[in-house]
mmCIF file of C-alpha atoms in Angstrom:
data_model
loop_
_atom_site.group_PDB
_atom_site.id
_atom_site.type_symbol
_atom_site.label_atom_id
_atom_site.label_comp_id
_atom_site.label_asym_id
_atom_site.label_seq_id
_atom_site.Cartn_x
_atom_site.Cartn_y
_atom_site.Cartn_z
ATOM 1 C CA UNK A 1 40.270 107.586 118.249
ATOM 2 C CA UNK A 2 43.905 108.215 116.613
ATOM 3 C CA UNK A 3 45.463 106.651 113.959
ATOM 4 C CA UNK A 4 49.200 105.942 113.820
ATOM 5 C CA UNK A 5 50.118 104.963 110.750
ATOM 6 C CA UNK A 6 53.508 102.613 110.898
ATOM 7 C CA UNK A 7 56.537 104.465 109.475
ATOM 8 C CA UNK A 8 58.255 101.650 107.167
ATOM 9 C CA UNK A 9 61.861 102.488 106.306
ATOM 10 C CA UNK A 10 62.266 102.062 103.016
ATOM 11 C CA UNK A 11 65.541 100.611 101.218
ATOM 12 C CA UNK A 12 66.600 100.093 97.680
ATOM 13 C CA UNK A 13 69.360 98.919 95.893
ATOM 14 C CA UNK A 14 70.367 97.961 92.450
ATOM 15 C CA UNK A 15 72.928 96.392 90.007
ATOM 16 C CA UNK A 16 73.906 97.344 86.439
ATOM 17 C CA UNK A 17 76.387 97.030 84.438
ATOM 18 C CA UNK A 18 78.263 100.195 82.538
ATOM 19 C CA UNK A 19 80.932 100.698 80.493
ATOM 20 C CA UNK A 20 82.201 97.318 81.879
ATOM 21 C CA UNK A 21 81.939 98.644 85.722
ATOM 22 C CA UNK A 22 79.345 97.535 88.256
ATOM 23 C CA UNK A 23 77.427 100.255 89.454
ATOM 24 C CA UNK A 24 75.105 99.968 92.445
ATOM 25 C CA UNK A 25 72.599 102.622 92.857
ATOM 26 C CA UNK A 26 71.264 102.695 96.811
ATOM 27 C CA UNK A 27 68.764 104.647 97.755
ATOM 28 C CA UNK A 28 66.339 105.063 101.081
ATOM 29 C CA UNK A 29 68.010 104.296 105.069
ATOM 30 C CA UNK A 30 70.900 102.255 104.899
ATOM 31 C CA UNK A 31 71.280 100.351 108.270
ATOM 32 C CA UNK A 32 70.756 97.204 110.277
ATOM 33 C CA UNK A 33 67.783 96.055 108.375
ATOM 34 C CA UNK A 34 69.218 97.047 104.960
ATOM 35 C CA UNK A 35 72.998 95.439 105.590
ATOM 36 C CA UNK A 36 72.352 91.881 104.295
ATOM 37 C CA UNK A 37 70.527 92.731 100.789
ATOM 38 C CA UNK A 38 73.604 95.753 100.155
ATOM 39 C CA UNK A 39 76.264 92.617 101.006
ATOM 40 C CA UNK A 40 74.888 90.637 98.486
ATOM 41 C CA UNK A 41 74.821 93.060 95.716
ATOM 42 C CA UNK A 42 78.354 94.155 96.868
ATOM 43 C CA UNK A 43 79.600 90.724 96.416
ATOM 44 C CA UNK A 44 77.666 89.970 92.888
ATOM 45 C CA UNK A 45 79.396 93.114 92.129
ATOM 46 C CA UNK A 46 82.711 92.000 93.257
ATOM 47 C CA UNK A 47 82.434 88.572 91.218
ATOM 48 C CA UNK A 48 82.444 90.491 88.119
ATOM 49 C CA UNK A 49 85.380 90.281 85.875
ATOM 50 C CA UNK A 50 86.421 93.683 85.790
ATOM 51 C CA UNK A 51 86.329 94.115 89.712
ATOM 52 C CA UNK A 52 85.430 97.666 89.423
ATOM 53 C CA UNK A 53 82.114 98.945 91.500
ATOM 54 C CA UNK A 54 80.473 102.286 91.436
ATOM 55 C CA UNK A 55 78.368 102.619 95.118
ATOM 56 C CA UNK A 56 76.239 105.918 93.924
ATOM 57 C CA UNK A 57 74.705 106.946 97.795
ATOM 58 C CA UNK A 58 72.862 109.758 95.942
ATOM 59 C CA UNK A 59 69.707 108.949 97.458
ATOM 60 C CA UNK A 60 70.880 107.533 100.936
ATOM 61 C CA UNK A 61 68.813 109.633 103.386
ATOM 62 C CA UNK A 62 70.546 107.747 106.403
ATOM 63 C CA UNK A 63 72.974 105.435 107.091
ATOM 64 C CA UNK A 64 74.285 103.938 110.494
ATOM 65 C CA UNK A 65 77.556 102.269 111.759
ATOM 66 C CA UNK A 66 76.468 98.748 110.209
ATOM 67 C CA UNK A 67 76.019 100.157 106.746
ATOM 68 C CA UNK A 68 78.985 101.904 106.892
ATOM 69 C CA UNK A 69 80.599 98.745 107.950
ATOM 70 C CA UNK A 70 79.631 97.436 104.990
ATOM 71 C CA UNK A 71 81.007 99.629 102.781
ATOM 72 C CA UNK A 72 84.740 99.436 104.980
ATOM 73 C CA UNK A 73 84.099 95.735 104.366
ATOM 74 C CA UNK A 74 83.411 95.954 100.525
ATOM 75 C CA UNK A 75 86.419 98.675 99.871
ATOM 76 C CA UNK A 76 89.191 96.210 102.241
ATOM 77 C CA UNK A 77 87.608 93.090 99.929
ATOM 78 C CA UNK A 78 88.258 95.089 96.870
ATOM 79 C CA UNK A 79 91.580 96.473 97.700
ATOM 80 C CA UNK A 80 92.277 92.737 98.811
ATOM 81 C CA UNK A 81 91.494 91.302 95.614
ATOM 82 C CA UNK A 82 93.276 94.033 93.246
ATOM 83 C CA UNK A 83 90.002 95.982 92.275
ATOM 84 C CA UNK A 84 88.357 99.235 92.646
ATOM 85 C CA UNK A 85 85.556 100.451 95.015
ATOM 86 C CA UNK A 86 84.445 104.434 94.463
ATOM 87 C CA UNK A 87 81.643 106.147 95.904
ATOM 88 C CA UNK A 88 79.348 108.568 94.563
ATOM 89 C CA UNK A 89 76.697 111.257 95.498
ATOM 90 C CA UNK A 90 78.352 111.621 99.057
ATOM 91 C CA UNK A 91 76.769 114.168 101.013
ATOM 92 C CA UNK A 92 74.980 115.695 103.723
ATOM 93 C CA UNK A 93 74.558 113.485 106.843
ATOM 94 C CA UNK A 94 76.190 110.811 104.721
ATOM 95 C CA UNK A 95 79.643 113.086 103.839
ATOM 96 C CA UNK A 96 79.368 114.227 107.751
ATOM 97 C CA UNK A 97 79.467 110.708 108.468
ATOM 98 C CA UNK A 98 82.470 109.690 106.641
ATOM 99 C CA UNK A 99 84.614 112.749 107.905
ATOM 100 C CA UNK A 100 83.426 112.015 111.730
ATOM 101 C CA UNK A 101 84.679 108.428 111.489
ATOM 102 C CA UNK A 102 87.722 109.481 109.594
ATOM 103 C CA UNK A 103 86.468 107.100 106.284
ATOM 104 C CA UNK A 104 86.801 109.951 104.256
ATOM 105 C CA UNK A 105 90.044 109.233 103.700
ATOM 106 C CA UNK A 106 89.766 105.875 102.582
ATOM 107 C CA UNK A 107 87.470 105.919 100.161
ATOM 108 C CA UNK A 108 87.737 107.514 96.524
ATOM 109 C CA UNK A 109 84.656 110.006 96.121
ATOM 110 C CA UNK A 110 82.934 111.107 92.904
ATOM 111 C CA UNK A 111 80.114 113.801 92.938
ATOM 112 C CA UNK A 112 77.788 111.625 90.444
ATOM 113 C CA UNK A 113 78.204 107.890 89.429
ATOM 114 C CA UNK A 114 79.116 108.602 86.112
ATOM 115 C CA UNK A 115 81.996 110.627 87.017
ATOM 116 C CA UNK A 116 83.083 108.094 88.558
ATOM 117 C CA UNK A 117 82.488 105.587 85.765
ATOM 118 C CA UNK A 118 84.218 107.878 83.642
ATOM 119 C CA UNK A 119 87.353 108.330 86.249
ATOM 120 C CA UNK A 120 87.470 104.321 86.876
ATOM 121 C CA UNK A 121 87.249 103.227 83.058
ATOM 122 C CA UNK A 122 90.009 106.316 82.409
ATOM 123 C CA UNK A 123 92.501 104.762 84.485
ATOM 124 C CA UNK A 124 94.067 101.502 83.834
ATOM 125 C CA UNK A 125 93.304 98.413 85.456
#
């Protein structure tokens, strides 16, 4: 008799608060499943007063067409509303990603998310 054990993507994703800009740490397979719960911190973030957001992808091991969607959707909201969406930790599969679609060129990269704290707080509003 074998045993196949389920394999459970896992997702994470969390909110803080530094230096006055949101920062959302997401971590795990970003895709289908994982799109509403990274909408909803995207928008808490975006209802902040200082309208700045830090996505740090550091620990993103995948990511498909509908999470990337979401994170067109969140930079256009941003841009619409007169904040700031940067990413951080972009790379591997992820970075491939971005420069196969072309996205790399929309979005403002940082290596870690406090460089790009540090770059968004250093510039004015």
């Amino acid at each position: 008799m074998t045993s196949q054990r389920q394999h459970t993507p896992t997702f994470t994703v969390s909110l803080g608060l530094v230096d006055g800009v949101a920062v959302l740490r997401v971590g795990g397979e970003l895709d289908l499943v994982a799109a509403p719960a990274l909408r909803e911190h995207l928008r808490a973030a975006a209802r902040l007063p200082s309208q700045r957001v830090v996505v740090d992808l550091g620990d993103v091991t995948f990511c498909d067409s509908v999470g990337m969607s979401e994170l067109v959707v969140a930079l256009n909201n941003s841009q619409n509303s007169g904040g700031r969406l940067v990413l951080s930790g972009v790379r591997g599969s992820l970075e491939r990603l971005l420069y196969r679609t072309g996205l790399h060129n929309l979005f403002e990269r940082h290596a870690t998310w406090q460089d790009a704290v540090r770059q968004v707080t250093a510039d004015p509003p």
